[in-house]
mmCIF file with all atom_site columns, C-alpha atoms in Angstrom:
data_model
loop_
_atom_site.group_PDB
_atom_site.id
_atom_site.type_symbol
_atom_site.label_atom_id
_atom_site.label_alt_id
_atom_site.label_comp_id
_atom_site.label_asym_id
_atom_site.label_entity_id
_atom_site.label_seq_id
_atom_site.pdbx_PDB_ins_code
_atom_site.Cartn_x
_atom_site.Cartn_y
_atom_site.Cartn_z
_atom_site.occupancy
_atom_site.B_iso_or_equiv
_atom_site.pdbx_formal_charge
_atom_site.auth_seq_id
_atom_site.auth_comp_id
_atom_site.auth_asym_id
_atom_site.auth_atom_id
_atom_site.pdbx_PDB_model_num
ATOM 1   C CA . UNK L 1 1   ? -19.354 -73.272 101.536 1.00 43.00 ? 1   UNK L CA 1
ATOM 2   C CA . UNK L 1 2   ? -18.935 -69.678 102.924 1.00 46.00 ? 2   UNK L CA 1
ATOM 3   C CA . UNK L 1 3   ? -21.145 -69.026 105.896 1.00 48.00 ? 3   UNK L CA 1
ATOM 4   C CA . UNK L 1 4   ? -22.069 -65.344 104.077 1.00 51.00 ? 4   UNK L CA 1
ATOM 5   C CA . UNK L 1 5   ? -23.199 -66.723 101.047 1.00 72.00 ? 5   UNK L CA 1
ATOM 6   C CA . UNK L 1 6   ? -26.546 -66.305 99.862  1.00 87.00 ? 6   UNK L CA 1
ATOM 7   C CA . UNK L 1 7   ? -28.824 -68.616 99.026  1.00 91.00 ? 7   UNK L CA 1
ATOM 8   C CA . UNK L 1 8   ? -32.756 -68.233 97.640  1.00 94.00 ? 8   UNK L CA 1
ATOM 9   C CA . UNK L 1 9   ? -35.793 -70.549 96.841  1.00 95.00 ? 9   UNK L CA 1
ATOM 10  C CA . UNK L 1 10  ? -39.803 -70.505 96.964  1.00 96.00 ? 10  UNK L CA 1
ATOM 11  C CA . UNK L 1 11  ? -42.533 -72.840 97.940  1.00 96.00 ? 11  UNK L CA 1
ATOM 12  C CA . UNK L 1 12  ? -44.911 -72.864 95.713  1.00 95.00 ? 12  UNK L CA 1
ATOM 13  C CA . UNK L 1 13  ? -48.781 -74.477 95.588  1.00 94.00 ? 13  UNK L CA 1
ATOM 14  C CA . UNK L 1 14  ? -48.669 -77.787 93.458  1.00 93.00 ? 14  UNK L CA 1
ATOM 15  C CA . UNK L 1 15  ? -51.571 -76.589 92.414  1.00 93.00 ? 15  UNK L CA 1
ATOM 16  C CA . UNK L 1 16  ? -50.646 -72.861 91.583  1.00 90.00 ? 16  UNK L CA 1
ATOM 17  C CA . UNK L 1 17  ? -53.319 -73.077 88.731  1.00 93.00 ? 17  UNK L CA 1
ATOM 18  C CA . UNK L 1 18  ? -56.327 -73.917 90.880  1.00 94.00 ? 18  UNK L CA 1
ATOM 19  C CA . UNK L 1 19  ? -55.059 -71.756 93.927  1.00 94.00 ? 19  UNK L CA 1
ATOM 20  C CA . UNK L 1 20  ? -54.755 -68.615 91.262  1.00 93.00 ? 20  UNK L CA 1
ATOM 21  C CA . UNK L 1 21  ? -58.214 -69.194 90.124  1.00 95.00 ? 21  UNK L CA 1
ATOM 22  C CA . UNK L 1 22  ? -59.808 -69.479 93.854  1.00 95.00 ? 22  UNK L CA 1
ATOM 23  C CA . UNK L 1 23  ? -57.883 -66.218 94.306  1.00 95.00 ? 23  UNK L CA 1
ATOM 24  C CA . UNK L 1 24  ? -59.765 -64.459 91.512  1.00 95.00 ? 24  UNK L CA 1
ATOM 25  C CA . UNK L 1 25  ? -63.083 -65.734 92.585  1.00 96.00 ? 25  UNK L CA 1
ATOM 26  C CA . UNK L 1 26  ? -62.771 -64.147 95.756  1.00 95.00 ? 26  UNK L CA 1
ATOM 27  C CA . UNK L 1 27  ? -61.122 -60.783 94.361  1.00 95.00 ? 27  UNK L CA 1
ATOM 28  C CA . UNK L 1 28  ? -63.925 -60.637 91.514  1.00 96.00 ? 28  UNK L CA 1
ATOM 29  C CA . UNK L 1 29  ? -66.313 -61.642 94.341  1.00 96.00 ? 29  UNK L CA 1
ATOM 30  C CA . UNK L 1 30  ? -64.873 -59.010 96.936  1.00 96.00 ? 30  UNK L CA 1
ATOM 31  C CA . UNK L 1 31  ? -64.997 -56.104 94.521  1.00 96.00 ? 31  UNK L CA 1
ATOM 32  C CA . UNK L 1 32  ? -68.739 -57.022 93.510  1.00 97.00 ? 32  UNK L CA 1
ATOM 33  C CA . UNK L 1 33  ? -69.890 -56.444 96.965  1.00 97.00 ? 33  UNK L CA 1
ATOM 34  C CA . UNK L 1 34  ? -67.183 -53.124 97.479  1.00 97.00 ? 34  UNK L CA 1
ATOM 35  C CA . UNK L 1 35  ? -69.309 -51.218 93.952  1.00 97.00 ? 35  UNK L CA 1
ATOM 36  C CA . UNK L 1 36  ? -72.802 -52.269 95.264  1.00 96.00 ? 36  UNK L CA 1
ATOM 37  C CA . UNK L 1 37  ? -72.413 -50.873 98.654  1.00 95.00 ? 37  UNK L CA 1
ATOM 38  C CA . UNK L 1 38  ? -70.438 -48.157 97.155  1.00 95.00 ? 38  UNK L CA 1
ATOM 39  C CA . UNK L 1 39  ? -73.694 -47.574 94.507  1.00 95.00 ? 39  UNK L CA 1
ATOM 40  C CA . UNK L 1 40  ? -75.875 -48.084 97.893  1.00 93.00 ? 40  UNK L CA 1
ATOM 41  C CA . UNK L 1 41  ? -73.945 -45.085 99.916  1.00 92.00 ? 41  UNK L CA 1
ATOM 42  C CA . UNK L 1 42  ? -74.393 -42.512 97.151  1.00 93.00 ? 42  UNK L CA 1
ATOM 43  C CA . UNK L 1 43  ? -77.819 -43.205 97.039  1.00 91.00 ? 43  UNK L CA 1
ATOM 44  C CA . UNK L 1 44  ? -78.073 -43.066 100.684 1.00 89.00 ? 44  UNK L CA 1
ATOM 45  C CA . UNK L 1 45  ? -77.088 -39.359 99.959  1.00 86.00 ? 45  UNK L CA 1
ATOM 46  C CA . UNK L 1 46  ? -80.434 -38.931 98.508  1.00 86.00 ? 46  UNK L CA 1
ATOM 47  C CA . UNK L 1 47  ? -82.897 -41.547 100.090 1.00 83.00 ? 47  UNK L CA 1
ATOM 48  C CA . UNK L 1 48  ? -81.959 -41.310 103.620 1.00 83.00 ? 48  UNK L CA 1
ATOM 49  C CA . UNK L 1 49  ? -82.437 -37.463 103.879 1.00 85.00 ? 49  UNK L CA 1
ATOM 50  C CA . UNK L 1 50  ? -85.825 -38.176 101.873 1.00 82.00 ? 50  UNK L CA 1
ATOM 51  C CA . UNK L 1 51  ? -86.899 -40.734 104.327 1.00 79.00 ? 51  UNK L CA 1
ATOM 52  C CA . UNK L 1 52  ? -86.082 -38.497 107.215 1.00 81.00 ? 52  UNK L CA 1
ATOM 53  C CA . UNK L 1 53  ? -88.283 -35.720 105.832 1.00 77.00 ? 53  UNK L CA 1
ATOM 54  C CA . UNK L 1 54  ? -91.246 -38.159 105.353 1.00 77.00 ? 54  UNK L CA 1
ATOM 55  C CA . UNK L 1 55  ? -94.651 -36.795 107.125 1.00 75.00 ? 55  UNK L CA 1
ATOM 56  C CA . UNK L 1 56  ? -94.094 -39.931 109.443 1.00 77.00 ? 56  UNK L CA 1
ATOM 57  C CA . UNK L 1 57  ? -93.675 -41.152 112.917 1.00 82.00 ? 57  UNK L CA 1
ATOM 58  C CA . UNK L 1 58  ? -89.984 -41.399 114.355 1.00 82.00 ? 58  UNK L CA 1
ATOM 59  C CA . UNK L 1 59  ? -90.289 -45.247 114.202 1.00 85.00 ? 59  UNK L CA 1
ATOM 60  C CA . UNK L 1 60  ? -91.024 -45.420 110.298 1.00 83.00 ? 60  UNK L CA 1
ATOM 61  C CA . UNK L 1 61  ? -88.549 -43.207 109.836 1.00 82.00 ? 61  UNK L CA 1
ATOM 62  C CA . UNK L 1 62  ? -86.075 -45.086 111.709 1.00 86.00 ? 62  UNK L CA 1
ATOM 63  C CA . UNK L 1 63  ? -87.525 -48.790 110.265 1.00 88.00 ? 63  UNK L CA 1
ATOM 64  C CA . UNK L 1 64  ? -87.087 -47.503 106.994 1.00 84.00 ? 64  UNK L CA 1
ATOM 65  C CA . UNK L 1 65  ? -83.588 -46.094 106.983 1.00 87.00 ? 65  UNK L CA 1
ATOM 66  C CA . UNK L 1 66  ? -82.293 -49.347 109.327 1.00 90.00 ? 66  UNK L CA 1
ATOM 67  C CA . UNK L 1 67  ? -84.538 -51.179 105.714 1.00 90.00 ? 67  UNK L CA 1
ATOM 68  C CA . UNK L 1 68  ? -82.456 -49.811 103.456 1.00 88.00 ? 68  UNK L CA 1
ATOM 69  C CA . UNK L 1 69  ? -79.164 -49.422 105.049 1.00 91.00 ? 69  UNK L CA 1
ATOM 70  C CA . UNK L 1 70  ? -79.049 -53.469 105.788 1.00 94.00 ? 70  UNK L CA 1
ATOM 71  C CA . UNK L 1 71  ? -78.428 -54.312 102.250 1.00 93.00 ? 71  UNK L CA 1
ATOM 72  C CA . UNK L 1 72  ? -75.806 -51.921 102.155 1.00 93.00 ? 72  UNK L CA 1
ATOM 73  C CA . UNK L 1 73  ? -74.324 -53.354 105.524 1.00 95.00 ? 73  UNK L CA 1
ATOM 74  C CA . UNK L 1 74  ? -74.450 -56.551 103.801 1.00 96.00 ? 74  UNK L CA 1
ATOM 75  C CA . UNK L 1 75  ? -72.453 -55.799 100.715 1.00 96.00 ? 75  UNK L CA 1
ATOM 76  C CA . UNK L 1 76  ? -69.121 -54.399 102.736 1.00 96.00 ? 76  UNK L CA 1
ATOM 77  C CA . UNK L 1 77  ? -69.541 -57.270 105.080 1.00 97.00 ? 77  UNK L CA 1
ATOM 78  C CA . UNK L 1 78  ? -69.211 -59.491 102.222 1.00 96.00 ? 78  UNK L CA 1
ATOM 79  C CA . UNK L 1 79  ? -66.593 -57.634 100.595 1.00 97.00 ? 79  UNK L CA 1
ATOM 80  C CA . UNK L 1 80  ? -64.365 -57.451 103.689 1.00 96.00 ? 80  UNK L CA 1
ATOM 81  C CA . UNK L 1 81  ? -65.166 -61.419 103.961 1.00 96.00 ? 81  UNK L CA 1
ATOM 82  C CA . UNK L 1 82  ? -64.296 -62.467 100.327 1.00 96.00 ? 82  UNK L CA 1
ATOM 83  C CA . UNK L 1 83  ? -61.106 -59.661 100.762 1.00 94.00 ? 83  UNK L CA 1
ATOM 84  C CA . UNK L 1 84  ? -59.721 -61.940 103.618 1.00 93.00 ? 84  UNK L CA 1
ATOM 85  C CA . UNK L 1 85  ? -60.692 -64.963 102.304 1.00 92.00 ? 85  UNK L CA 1
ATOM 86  C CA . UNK L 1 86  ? -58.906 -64.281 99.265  1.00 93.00 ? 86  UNK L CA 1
ATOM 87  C CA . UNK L 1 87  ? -55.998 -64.417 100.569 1.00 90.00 ? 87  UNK L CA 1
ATOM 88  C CA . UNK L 1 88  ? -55.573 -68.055 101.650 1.00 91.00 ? 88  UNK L CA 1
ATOM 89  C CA . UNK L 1 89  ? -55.372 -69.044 98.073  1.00 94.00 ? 89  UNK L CA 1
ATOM 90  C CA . UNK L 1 90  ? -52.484 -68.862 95.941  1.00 94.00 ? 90  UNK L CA 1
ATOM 91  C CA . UNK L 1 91  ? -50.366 -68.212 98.865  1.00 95.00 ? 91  UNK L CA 1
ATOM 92  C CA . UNK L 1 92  ? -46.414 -69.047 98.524  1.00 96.00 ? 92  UNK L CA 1
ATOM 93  C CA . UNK L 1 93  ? -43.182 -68.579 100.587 1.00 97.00 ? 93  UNK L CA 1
ATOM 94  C CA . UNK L 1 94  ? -39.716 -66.916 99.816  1.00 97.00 ? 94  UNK L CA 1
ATOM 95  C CA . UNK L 1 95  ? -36.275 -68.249 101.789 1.00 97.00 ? 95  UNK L CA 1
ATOM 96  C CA . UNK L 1 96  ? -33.650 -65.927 101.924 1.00 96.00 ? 96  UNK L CA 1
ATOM 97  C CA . UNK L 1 97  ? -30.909 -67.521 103.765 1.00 94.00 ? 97  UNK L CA 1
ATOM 98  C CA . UNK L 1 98  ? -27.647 -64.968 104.280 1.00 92.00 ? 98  UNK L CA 1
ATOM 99  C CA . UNK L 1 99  ? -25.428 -64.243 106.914 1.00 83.00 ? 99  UNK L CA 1
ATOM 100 C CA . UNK L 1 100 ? -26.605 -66.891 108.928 1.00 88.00 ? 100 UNK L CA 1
ATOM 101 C CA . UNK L 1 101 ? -30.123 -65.820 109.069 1.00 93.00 ? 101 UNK L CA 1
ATOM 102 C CA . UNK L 1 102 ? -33.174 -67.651 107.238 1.00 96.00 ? 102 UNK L CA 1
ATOM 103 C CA . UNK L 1 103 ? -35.823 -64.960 106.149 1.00 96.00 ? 103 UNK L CA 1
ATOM 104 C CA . UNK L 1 104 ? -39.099 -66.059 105.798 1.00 97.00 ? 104 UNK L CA 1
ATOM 105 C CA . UNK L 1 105 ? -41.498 -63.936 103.530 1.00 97.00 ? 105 UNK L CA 1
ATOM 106 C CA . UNK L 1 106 ? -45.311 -64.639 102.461 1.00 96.00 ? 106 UNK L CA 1
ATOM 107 C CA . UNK L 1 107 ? -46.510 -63.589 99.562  1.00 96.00 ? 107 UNK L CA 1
ATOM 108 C CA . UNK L 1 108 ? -50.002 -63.413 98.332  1.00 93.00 ? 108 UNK L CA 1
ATOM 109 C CA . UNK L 1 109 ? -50.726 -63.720 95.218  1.00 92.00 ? 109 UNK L CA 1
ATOM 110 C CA . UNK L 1 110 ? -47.554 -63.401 93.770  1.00 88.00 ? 110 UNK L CA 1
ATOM 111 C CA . UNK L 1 111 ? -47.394 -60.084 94.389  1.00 88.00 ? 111 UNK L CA 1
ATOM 112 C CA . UNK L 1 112 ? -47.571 -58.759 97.617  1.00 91.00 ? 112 UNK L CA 1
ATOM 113 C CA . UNK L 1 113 ? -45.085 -59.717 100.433 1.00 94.00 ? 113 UNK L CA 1
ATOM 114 C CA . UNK L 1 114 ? -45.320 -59.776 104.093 1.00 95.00 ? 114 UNK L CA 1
ATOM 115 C CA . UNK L 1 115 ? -41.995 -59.764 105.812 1.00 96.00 ? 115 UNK L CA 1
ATOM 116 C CA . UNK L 1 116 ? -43.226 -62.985 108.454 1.00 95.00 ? 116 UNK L CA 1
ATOM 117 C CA . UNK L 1 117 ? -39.662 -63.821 110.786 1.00 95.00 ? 117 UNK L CA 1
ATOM 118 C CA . UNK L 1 118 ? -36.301 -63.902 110.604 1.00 96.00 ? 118 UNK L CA 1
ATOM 119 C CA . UNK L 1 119 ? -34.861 -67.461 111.982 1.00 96.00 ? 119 UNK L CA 1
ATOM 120 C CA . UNK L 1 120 ? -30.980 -66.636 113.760 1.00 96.00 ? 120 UNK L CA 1
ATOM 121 C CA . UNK L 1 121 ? -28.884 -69.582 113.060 1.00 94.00 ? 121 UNK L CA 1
ATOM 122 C CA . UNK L 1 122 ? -27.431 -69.694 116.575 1.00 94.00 ? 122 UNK L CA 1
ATOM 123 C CA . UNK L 1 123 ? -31.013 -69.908 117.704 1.00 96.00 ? 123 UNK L CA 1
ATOM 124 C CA . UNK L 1 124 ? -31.861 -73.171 116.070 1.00 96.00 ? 124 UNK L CA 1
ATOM 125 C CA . UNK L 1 125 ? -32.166 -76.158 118.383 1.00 96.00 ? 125 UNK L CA 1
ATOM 126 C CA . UNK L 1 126 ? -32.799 -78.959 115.738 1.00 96.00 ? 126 UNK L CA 1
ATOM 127 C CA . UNK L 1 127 ? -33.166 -79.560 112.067 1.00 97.00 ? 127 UNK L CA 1
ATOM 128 C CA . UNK L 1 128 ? -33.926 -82.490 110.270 1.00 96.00 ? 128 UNK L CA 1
ATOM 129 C CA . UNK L 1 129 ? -36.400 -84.093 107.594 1.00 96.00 ? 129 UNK L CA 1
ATOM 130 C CA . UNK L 1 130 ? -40.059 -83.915 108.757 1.00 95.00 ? 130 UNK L CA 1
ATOM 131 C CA . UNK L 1 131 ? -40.822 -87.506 107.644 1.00 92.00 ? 131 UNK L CA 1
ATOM 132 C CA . UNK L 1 132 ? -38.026 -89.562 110.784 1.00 93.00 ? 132 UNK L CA 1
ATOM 133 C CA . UNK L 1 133 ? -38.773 -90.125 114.425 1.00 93.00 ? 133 UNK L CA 1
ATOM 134 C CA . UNK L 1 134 ? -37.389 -86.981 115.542 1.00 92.00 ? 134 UNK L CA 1
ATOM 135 C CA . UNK L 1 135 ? -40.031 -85.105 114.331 1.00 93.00 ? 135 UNK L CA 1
ATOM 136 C CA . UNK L 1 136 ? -42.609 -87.268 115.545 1.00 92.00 ? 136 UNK L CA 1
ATOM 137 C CA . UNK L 1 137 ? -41.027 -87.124 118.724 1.00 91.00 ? 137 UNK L CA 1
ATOM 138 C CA . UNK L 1 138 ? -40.575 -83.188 119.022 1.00 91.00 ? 138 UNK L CA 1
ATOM 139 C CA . UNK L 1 139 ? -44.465 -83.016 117.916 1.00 89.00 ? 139 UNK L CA 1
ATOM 140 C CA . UNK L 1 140 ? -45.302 -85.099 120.764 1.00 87.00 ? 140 UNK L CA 1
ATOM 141 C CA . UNK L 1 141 ? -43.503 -82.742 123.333 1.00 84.00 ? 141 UNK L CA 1
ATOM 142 C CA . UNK L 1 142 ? -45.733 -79.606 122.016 1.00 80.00 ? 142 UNK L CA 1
ATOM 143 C CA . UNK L 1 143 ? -48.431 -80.961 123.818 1.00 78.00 ? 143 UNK L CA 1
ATOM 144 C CA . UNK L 1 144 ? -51.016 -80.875 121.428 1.00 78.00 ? 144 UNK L CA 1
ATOM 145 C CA . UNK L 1 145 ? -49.733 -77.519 119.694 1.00 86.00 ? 145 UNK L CA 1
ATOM 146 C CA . UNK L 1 146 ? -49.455 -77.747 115.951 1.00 90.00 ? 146 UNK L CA 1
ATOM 147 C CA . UNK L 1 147 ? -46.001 -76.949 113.988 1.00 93.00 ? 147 UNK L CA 1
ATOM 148 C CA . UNK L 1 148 ? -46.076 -73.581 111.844 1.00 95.00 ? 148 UNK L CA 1
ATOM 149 C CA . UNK L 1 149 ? -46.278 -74.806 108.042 1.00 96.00 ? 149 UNK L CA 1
ATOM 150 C CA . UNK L 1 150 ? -44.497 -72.101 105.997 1.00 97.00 ? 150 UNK L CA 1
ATOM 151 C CA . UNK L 1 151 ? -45.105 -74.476 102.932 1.00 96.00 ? 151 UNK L CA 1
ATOM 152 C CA . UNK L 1 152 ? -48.658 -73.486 100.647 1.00 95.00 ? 152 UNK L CA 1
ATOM 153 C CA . UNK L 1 153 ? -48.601 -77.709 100.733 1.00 95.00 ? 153 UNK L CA 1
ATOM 154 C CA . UNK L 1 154 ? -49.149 -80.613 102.591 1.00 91.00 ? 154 UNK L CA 1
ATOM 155 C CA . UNK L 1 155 ? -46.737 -82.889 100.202 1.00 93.00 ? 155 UNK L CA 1
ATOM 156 C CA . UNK L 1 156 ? -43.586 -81.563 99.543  1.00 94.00 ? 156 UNK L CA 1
ATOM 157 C CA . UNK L 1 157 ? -43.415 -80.608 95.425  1.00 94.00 ? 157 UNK L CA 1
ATOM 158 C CA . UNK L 1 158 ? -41.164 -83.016 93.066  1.00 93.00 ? 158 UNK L CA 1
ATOM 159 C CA . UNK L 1 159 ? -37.543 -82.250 93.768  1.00 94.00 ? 159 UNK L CA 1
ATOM 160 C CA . UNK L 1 160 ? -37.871 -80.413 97.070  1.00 96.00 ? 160 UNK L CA 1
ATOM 161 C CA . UNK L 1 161 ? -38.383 -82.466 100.788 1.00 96.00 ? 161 UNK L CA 1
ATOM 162 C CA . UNK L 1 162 ? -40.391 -81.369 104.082 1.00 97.00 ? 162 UNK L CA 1
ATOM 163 C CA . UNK L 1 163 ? -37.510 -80.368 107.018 1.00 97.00 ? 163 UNK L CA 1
ATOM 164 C CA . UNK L 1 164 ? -38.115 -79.319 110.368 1.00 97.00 ? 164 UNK L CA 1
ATOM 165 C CA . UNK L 1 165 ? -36.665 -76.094 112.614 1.00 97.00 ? 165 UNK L CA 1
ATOM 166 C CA . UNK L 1 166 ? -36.923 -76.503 116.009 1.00 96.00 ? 166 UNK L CA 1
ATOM 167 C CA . UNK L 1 167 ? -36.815 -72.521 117.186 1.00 96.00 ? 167 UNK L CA 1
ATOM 168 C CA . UNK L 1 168 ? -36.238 -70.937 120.429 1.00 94.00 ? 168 UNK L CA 1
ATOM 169 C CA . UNK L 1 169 ? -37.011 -67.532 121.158 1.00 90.00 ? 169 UNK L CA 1
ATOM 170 C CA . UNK L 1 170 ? -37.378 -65.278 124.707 1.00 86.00 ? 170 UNK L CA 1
ATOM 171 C CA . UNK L 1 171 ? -41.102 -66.287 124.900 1.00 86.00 ? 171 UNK L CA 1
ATOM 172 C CA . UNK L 1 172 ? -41.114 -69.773 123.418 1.00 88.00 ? 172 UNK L CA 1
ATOM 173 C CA . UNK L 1 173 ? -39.796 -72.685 121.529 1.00 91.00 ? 173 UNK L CA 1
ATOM 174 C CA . UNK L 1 174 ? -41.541 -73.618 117.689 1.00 93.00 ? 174 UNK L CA 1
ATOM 175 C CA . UNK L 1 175 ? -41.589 -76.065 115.599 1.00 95.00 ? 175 UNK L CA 1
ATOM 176 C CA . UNK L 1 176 ? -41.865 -74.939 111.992 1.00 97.00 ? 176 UNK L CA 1
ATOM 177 C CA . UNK L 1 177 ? -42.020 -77.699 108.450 1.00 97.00 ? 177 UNK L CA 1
ATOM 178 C CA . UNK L 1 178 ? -40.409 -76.118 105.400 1.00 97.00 ? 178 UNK L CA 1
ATOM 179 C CA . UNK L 1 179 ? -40.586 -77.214 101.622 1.00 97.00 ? 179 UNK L CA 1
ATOM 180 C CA . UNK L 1 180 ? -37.315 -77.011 100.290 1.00 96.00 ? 180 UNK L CA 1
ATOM 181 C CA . UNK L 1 181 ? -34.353 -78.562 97.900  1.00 96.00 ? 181 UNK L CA 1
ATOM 182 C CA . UNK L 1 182 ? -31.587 -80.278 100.172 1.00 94.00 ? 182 UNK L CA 1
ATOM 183 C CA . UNK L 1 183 ? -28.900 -77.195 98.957  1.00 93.00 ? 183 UNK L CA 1
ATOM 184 C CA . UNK L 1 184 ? -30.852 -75.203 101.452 1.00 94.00 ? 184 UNK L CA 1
ATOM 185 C CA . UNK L 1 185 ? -30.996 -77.501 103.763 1.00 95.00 ? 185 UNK L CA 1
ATOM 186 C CA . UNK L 1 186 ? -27.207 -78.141 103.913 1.00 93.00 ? 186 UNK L CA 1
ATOM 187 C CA . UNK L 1 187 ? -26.730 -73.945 104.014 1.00 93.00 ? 187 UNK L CA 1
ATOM 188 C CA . UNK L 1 188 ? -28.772 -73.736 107.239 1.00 94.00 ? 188 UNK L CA 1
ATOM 189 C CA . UNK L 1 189 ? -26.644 -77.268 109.103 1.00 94.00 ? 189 UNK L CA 1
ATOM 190 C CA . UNK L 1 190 ? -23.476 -75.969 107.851 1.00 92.00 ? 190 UNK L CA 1
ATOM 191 C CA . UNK L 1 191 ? -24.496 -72.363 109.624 1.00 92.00 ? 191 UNK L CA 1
ATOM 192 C CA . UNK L 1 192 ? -26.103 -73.898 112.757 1.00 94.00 ? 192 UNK L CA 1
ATOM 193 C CA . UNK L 1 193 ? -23.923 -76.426 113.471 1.00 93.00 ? 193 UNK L CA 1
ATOM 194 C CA . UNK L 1 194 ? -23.722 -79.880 112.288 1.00 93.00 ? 194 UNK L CA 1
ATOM 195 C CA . UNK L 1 195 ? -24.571 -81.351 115.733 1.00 94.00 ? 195 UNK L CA 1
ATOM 196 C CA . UNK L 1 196 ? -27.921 -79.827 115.499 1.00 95.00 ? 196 UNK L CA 1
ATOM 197 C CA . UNK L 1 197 ? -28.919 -82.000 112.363 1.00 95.00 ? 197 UNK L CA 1
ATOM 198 C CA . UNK L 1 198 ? -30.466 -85.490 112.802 1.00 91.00 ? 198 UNK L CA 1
ATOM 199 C CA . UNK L 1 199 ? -31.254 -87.549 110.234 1.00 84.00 ? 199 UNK L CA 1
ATOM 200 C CA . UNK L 1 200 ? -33.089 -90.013 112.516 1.00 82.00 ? 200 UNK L CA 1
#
């Protein structure tokens, strides 16, 4: 096995079916709230201007514009809410291992991709399967912080295992769990170094 070749995979939701319907929910949700504030702020353009020219005292002029722009506060609150929310759901990861470099890319949706690290081979400190004692034990030395999951699951899919990278970079060591077939796993050993792989 050539340490430049090139080797690609994804880890997908088990439940890609539910997770793409929770996704559309939101969206459908998110864009609901965007047209009714939108509708809301073009009327403003009338009402507000109307309410300012009312034979009235400051303070019902104020109450009633601070009335009527709530709802409108409202609706982009909620669509900015159901916009991020959205994008927990249907969430999967791209490995790109080459040149003895693991990319890691999210991507929401199935569409759009965010670019999240790039792991350096010579830069890994351990690798193994995330179900032996050598996991347990590195998880007990974070001292109550939690390993990065770049999996969508908490089960590794049928065909594909949980392993572990322990990382070190200038401000820090992580632990991070990838879902993965055992090919990739034996492409980031054989580039790391077989001394960093326990099986135990």
């Amino acid at each position: 096995m050539a340490r430049s070749a090139l080797y690609e995979e994804s880890a997908i939701s088990t439940d890609e079916r539910g997770e793409r319907r929770k996704y559309q929910i939101f969206h459908i949700a998110s864009i609901v709230f965007l047209v009714l504030g939108a509708i809301m702020a073009f009327f403003s353009l009338t009402f507000i201007p109307s309410m300012i020219g009312q034979d009235a005292s400051t303070a019902v002029k104020v109450f009633n514009v601070v009335i009527w722009c709530i709802p409108m506060v409202f609706f982009f609150l909620f669509f900015f809410i159901f916009w991020k929310f959205k994008r927990r759901f249907n969430v999967s990861y791209d490995y790109t291992f080459v040149q003895d470099e693991l990319r890691i890319t999210r991507v929401f949706n199935g569409k759009t991709r965010k670019h999240l690290l790039t792991m350096k081979a010579d830069q890994m400190l351990m690798i193994g399967y995330a179900d032996t004692d050598s996991y347990e034990r590195l998880l007990a030395g974070q001292r109550n912080k939690k390993p990065t999951y770049l999996t969508p699951n908490r089960e590794p899919a049928e065909g594909k295992i949980f392993i572990y990278i322990h990382y070190s970079t200038s401000i820090g060591k992580t632990l991070y769990v990838l879902e993965c077939r055992k090919e990739m796993l034996e492409y980031v050993v054989f580039a790391a170094g077989r001394n960093k792989f326990t099986s135990k």
